[in-house]
Short mmCIF file of C-alpha atoms in Angstrom, two decimals:
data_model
loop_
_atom_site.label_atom_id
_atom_site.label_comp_id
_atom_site.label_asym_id
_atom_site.label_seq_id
_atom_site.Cartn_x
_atom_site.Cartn_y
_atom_site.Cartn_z
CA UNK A 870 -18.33 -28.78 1.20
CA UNK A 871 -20.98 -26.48 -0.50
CA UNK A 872 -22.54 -27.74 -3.68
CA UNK A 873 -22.66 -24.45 -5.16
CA UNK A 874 -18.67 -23.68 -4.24
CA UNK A 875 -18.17 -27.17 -6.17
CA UNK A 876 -20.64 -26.31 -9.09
CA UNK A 877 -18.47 -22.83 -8.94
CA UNK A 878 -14.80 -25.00 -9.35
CA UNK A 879 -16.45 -27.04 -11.98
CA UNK A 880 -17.49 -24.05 -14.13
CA UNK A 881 -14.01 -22.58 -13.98
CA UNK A 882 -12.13 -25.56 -14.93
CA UNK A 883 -14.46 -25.83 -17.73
CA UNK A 884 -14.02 -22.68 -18.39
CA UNK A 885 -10.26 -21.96 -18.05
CA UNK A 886 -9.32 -18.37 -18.19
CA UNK A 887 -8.08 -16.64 -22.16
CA UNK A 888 -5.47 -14.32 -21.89
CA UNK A 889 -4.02 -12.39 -24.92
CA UNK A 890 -0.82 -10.53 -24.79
CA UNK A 891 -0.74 -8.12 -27.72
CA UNK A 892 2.59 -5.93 -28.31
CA UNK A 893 1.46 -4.86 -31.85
CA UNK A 894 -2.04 -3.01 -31.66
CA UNK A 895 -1.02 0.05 -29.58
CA UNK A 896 1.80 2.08 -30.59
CA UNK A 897 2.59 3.45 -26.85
CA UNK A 898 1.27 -0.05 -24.51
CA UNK A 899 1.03 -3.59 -24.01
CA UNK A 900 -2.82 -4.98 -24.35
CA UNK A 901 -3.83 -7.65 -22.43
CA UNK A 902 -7.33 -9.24 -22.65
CA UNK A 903 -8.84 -11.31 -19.75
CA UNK A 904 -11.55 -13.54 -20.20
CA UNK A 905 -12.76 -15.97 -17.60
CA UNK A 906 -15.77 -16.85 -15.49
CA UNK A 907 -16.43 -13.93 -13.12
CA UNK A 908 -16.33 -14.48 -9.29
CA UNK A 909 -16.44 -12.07 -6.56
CA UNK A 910 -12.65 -10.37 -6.53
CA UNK A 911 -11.88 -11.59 -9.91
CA UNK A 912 -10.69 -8.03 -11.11
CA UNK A 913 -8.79 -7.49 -8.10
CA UNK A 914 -7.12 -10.35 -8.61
CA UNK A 915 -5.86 -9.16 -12.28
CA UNK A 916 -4.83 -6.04 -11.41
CA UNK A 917 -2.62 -7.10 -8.65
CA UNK A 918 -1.05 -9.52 -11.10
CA UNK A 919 -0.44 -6.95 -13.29
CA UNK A 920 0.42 -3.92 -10.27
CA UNK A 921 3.01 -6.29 -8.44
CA UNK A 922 4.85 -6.94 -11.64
CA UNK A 923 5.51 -2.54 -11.35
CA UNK A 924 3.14 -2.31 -14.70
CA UNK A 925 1.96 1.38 -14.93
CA UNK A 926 -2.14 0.78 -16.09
CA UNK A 927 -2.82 3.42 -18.60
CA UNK A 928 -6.08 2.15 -19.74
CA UNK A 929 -8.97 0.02 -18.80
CA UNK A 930 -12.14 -1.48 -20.01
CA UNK A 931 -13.68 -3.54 -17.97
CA UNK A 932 -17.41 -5.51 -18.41
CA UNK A 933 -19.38 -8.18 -17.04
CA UNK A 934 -21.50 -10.04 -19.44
CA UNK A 935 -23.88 -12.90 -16.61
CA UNK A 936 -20.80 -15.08 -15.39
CA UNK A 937 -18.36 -13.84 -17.90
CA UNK A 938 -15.65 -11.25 -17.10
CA UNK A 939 -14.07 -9.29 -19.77
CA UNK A 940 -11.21 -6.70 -19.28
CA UNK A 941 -8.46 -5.14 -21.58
CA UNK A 942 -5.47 -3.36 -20.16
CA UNK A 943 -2.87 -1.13 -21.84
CA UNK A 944 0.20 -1.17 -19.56
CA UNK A 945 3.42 -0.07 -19.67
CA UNK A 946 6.77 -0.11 -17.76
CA UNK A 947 7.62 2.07 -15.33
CA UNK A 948 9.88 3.73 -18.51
CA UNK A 949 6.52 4.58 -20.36
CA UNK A 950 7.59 1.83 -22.79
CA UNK A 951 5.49 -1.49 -23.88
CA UNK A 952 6.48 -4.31 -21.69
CA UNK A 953 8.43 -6.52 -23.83
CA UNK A 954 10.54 -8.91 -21.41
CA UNK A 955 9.55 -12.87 -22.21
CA UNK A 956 10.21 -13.57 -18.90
CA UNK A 957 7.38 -10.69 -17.07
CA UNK A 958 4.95 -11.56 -20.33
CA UNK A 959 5.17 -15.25 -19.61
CA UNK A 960 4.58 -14.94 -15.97
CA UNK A 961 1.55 -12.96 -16.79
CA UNK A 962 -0.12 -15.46 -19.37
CA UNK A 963 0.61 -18.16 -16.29
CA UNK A 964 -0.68 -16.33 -13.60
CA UNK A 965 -3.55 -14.81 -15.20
CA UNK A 966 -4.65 -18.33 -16.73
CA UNK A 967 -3.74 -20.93 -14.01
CA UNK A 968 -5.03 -18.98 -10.98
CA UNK A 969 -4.22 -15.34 -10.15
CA UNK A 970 -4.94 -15.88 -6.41
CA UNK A 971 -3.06 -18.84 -5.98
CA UNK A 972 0.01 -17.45 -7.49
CA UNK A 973 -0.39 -14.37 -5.78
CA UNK A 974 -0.22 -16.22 -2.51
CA UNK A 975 2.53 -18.22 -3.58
CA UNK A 976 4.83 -15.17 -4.37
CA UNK A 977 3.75 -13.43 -1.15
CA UNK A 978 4.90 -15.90 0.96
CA UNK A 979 8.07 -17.10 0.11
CA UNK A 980 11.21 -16.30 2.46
CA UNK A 981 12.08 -17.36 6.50
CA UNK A 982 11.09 -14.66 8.20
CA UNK A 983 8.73 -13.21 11.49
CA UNK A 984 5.68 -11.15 9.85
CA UNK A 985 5.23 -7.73 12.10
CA UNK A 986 1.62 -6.29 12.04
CA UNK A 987 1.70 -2.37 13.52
CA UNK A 988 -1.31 -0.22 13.58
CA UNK A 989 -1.89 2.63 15.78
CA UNK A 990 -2.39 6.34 16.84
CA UNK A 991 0.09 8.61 14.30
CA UNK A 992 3.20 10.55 16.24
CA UNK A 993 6.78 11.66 16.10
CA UNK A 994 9.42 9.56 15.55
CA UNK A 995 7.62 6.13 15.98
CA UNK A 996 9.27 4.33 13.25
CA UNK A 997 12.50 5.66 14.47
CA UNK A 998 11.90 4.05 17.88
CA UNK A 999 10.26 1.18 16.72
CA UNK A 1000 13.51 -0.11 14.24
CA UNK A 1001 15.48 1.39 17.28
CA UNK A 1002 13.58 -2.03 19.76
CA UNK A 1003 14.08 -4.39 17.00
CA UNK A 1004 17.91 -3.74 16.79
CA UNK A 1005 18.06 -3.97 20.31
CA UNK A 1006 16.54 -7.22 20.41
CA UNK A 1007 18.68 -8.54 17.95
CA UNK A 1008 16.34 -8.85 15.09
CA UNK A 1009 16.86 -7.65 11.73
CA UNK A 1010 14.33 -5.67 9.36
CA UNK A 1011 13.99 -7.71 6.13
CA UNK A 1012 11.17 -6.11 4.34
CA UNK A 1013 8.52 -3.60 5.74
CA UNK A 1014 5.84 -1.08 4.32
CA UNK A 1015 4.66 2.05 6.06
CA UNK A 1016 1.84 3.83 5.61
CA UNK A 1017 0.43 7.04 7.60
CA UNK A 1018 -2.89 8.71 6.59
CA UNK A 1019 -5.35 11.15 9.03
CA UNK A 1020 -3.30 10.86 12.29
CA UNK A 1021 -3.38 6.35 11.89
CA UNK A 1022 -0.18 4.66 10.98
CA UNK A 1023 0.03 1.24 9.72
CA UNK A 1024 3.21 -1.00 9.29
CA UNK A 1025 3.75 -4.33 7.65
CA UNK A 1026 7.30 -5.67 8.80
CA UNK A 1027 9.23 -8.87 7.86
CA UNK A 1028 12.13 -9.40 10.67
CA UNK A 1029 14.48 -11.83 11.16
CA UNK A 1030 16.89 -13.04 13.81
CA UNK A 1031 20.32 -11.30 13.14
CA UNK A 1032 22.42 -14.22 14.55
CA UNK A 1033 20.85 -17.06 12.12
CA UNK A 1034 19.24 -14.87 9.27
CA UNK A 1035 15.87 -17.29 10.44
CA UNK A 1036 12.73 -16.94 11.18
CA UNK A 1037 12.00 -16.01 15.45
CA UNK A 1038 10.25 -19.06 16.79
CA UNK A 1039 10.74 -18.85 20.72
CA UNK A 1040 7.54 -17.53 22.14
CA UNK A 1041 9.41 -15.80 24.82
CA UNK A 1042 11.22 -13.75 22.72
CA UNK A 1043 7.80 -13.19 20.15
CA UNK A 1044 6.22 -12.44 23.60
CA UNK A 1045 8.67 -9.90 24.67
CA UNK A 1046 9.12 -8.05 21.05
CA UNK A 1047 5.42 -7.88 21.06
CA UNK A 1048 5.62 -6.54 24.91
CA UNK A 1049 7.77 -3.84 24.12
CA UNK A 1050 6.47 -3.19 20.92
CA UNK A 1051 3.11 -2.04 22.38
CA UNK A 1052 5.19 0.24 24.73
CA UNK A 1053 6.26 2.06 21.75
CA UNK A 1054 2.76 2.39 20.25
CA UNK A 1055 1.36 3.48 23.50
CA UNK A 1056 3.81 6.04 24.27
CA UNK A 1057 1.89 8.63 23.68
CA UNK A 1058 -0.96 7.68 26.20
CA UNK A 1059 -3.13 5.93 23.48
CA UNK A 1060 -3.89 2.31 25.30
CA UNK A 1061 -6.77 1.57 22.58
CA UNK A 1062 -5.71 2.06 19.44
CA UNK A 1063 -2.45 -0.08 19.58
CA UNK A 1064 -2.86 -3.18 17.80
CA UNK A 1065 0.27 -5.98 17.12
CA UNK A 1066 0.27 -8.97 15.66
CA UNK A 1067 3.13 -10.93 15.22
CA UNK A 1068 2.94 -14.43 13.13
CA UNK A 1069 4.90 -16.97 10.44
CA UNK A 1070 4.92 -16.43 6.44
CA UNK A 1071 1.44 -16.63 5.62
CA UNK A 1072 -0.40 -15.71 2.38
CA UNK A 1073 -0.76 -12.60 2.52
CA UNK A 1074 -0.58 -9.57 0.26
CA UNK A 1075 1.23 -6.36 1.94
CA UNK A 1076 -0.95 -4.05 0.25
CA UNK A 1077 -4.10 -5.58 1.10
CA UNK A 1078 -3.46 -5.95 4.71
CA UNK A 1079 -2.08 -2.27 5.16
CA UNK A 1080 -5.72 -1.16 3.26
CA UNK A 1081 -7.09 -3.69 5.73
CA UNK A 1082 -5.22 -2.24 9.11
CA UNK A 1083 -6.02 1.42 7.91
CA UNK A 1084 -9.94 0.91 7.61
CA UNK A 1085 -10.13 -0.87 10.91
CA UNK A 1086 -8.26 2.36 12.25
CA UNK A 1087 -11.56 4.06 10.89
CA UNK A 1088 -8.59 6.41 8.84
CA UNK A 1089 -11.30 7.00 6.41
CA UNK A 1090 -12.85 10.02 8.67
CA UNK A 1091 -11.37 12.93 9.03
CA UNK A 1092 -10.72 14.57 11.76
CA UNK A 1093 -12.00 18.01 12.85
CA UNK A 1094 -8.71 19.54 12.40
CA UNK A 1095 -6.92 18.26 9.88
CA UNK A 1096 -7.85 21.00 6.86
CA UNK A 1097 -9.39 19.55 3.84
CA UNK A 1098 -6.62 19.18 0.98
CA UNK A 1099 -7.64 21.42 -2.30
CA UNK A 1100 -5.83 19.28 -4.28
CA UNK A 1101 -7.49 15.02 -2.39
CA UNK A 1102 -9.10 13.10 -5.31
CA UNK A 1103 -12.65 13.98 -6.32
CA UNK A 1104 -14.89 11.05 -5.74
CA UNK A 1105 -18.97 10.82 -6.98
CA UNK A 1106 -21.09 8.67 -6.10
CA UNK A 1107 -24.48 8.49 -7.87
CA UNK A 1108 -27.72 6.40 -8.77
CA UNK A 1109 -27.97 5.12 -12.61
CA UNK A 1110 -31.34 3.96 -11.83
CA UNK A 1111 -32.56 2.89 -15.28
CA UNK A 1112 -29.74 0.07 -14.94
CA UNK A 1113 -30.50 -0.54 -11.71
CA UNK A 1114 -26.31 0.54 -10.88
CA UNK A 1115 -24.34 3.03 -8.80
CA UNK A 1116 -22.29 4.94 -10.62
CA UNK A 1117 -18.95 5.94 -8.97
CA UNK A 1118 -16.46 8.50 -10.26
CA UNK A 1119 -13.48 9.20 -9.32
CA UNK A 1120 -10.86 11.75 -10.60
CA UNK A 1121 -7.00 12.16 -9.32
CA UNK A 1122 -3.64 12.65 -9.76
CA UNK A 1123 -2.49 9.26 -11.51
CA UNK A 1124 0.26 7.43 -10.03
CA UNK A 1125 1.51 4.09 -9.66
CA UNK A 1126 -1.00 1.23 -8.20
CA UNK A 1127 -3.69 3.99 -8.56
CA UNK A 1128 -6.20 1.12 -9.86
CA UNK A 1129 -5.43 -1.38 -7.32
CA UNK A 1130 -5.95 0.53 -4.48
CA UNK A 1131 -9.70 1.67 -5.66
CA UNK A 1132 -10.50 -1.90 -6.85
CA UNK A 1133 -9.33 -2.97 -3.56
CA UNK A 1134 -11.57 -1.12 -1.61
CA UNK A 1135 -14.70 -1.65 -3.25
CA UNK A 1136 -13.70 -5.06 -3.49
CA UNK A 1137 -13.25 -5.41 0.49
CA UNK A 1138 -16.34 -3.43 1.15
CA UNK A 1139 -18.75 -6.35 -1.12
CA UNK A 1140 -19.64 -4.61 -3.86
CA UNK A 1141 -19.13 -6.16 -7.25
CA UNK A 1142 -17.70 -3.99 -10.28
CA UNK A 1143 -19.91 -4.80 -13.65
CA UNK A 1144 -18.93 -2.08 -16.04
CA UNK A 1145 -15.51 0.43 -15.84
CA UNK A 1146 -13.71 2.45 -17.69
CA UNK A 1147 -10.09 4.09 -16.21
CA UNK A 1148 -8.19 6.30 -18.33
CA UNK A 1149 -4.98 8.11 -17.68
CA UNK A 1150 -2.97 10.78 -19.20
CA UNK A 1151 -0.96 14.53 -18.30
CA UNK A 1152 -0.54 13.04 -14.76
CA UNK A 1153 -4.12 12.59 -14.15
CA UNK A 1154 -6.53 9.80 -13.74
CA UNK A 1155 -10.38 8.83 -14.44
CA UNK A 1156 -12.35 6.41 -13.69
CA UNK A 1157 -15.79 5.03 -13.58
CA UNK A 1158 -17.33 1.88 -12.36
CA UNK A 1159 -20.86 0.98 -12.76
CA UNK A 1160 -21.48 -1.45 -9.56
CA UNK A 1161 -23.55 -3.11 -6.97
CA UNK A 1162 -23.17 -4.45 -3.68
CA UNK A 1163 -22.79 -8.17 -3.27
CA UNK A 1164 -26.36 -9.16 -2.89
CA UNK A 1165 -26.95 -7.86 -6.04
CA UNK A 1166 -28.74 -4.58 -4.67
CA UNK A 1167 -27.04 -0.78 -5.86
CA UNK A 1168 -26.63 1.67 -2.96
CA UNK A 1169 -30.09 2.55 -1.88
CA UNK A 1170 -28.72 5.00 1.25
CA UNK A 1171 -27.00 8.71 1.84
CA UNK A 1172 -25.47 7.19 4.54
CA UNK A 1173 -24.23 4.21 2.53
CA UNK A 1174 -23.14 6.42 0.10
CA UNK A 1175 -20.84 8.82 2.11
CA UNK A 1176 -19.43 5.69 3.44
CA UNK A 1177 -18.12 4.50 0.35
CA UNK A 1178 -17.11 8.21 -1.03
CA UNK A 1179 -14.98 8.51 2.45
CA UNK A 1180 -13.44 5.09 2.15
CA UNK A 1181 -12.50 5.57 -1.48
CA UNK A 1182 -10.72 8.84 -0.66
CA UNK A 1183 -8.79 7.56 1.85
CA UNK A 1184 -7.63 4.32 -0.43
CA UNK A 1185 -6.45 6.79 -2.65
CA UNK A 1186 -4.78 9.25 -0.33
CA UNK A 1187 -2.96 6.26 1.41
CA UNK A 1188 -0.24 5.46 -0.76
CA UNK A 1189 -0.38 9.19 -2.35
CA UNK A 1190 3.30 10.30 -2.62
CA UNK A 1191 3.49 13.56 -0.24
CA UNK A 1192 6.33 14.66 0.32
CA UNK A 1193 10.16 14.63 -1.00
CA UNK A 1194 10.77 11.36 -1.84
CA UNK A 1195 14.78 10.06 -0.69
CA UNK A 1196 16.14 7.00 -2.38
CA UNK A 1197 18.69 4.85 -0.27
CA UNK A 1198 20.38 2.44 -1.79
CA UNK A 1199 23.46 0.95 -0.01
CA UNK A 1200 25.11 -2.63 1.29
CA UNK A 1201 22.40 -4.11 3.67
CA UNK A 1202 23.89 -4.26 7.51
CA UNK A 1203 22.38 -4.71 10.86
CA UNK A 1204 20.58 -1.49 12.41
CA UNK A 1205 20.60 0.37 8.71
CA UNK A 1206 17.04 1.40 9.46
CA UNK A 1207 17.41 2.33 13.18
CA UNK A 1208 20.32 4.41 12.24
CA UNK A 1209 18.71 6.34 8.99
CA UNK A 1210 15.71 6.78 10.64
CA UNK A 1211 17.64 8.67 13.62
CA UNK A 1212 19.44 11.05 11.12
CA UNK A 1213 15.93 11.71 9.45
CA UNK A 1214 14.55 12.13 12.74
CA UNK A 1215 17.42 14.02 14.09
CA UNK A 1216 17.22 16.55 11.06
CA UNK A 1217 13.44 17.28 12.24
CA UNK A 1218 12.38 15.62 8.94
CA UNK A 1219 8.94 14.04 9.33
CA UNK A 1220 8.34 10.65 6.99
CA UNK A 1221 4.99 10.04 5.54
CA UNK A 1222 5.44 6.92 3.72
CA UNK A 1223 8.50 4.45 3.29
CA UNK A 1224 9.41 0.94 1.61
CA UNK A 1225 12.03 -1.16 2.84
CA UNK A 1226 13.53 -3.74 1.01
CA UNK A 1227 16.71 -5.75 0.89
CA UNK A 1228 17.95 -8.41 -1.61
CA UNK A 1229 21.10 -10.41 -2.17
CA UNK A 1230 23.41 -7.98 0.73
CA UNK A 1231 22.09 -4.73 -0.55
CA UNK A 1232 19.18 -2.64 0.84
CA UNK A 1233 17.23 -0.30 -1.27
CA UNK A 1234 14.92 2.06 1.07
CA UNK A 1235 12.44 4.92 -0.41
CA UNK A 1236 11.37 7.72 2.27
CA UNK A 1237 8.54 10.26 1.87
CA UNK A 1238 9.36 13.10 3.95
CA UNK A 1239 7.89 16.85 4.73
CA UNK A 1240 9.13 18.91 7.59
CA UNK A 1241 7.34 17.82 10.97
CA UNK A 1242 4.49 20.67 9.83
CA UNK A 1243 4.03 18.78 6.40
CA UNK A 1244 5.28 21.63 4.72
CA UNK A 1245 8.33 21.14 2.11
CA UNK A 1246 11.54 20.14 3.44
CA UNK A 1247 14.44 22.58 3.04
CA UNK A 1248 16.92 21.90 0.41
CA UNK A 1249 19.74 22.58 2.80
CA UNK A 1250 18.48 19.83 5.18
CA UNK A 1251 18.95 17.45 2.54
CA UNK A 1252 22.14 18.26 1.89
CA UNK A 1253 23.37 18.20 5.37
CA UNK A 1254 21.97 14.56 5.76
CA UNK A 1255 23.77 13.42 2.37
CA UNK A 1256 26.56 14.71 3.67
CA UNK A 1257 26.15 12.87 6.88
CA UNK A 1258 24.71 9.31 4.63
CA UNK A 1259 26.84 10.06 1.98
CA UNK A 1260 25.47 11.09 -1.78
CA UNK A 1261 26.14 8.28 -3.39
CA UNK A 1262 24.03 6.36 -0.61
CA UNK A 1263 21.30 8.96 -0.57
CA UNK A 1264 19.20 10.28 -3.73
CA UNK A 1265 16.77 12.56 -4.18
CA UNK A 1266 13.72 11.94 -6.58
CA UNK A 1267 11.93 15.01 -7.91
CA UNK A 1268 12.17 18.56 -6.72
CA UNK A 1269 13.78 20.58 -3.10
CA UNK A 1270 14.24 23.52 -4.46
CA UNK A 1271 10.93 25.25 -2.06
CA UNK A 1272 12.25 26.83 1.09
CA UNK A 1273 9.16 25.99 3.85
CA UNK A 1274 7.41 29.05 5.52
CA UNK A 1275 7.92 29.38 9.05
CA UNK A 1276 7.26 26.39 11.24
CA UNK A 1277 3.66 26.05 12.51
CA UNK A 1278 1.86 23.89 15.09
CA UNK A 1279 -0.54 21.89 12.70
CA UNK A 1280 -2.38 18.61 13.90
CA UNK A 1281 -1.27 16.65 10.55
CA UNK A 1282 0.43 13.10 10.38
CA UNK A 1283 3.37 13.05 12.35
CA UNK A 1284 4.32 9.73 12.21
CA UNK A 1285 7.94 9.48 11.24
CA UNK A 1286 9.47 12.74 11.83
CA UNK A 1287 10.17 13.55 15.53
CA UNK A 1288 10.03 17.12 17.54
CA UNK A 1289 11.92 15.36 19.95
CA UNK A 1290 16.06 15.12 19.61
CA UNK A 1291 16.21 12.50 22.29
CA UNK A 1292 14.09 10.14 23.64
CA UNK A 1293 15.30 7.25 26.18
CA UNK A 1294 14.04 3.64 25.70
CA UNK A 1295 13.29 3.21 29.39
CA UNK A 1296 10.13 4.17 28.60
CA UNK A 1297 9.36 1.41 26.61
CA UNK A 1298 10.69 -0.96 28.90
CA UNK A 1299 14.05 -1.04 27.10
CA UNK A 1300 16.56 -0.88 30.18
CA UNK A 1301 19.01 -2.98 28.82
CA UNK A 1302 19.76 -5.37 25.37
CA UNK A 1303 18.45 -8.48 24.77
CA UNK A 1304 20.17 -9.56 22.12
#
């Protein structure tokens, strides 16, 4: 082993990490101070702590004195109020103080189930066909993430098999869900871009790896097409060259896990964040970070710096809520996805993000949706489809009251809605069950 990694240990453990929970100096949020020996992905590692508990980040100051990192966060519930449950406060003094990476991993990985990797070219309907294979084959759709940005989809999925409620350990059967899952990511003619990987619990963290699976789809340049979006998050990057930094800037509409997902990526692109400052408020967000690349060097290129202005826009545009947002929340069954994400296809709704969860026999599923042109979905198609879900099943978050102009041919993400009413499996191989 490497003395330095061991000289590294030996400085944290003699150094253990200080965390102070304050509920009494802010009137509106919960303060938490972090200090501990700074390592590369140290603040990352805080922030997803704090993100994956659903704290909303209001503020953040954020410094790097030699080895020393020192942060403050003002968080909140999802409510707006101060977190005050012992139970979330305690988990964050232990996880903050023992090891934020280790617990992390720990959390991430718990449950019996087959982890789904899907990244590929954007099109209609492809979640719809791809729940459609796995309830053919007889496996069930635990958990899963899905993300679509810039004509790229990425999926995280945790599947089970429906007979035992286990984990899928036959290799013929991993081989052949694999097999026809790459039919249904090449359906559109795209050989290359189609990329599966199917594995056991391992620790992981959903949102990293979707950030991961989008940037290796290159979903940080745009294409020719797709029109720039008036209201995309500015992003600056500049020298500060009497501190030897690079300054980076970034202004957006806030929303939840905002902070993560920009930490995140300059994180996973090396460079180290030594000063920052994030402030929220009237929906929108700031924030600055004074960094350098890993080697210790600020950016010295143009080219270097476009690169990291692109990827930072596309980290934020990722997870950016466009769209109507549906709620489902109903008793967990075999095939629920395959047969909402018909209806939603069926109704020529288009979705551009969606979360699926289930928990003790219910399911609890969230659905970004636009029209297939990514304009505004019609208020009457959502009432036809409650009527056909049911409206106690199906909710709507936030605002269809905006007819959409007529339909036009754009080139924009299409990856959930479908143009097409019908489409038969045998073109994914699918000519009869294997379940």
């Amino acid at each position: 082993m490497d003395d330095g990694d061991e000289y590294a240990k030996l400085i944290r453990r003699m150094n253990s990490p200080r965390v102070v929970i304050d509920n009494d100096a802010s009137e509106h949020a919960t303060v938490i101070k972090v200090d501990t020996v700074n390592r590369h992905g140290t603040l990352l590692e805080v922030v997803q702590v704090l993100t994956d508990l659903n704290l909303v980040i209001t503020k953040a100051y954020i410094s790097r004195d030699g080895v020393w990192f020192m942060d403050v966060f003002y968080v909140t519930g999802n409510d707006g109020n101060k977190a005050e449950d012992e139970r979330v406060l305690n988990y964050i003094q232990k996880a903050l103080e023992i090891d934020a990476s280790v617990v992390n991993s720990i959390r991430s990985s718990i449950g019996e189930y087959t982890s789904i990797e899907l990244s590929g070219t954007d099109r209609p309907g492809l979640l719809s066909d791809v729940s459609a294979v796995l309830t053919d084959l007889g496996c069930n759709v635990v958990n899963a993430e899905i993300w679509t940005h810039n004509a790229r989809a990425a999926a995280v999925m945790h599947i089970t098999e429906q007979s035992t409620g286990s984990a899928i350990e036959d290799p013929k059967r991993l081989s052949l869900i694999k097999e026809l899952l790459s039919n249904v990511l090449r359906a559109n003619g795209n050989f290359r871009s189609a990329i599966i990987c199917i594995s056991s619990p391992e620790e992981t963290h959903t949102g990293r790896r979707l950030h991961q699976m989008m940037f290796a789809a290159r979903d940080f340049e745009k294409l020719e097409s797709v029109n720039e979006n008036s209201t995309g998050p500015y992003v600056n990057v500049s020298d500060c060259a009497d501190r030897d930094y690079t300054v980076v800037t970034v202004r957006c509409i806030d929303r939840p896990k905002l902070l993560f997902d920009t930490v995140f990526a300059l994180t996973d692109m090396q460079y180290e964040v030594f000063h920052g400052t994030v402030i929220t408020g009237r929906k929108e967000a700031y924030q600055e970070y004074y960094i350098r690349h890993v080697d210790g060097l600020p950016i010295s290129s143009e080219a270097e710096r476009q690169r990291v202005t692109e990827c930072l826009e596309a980290a934020i545009e990722r997870r950016s809520s466009e769209g109507l947002e549906l709620e489902m929340c109903t008793d967990d069954r075999f095939g629920l996805l395959s047969d909402i994400t018909r209806i939603l296809r069926e109704n020529g709704l288009s979705i551009r993000r969606a979360e699926i969860s289930t928990k003790d026999g219910k399911a609890k599923d969230s659905f970004f949706v636009t029209d297939v042109s990514g304009d505004p979905v019609d208020p009457k198609i959502v009432l036809l489809i409650q009527q056909q879900i049911g409206k106690t099943v199906l909710h709507v978050r936030g605002k269809s009251n905006v007819l959409p102009e007529s339909p036009k041919e754009t080139p924009r993400s299409f990856l959930f809605g479908t143009l097409f009413r019908c489409r038969s499996f045998q073109n994914f191989g699918l000519i009869k069950s294997y379940s």
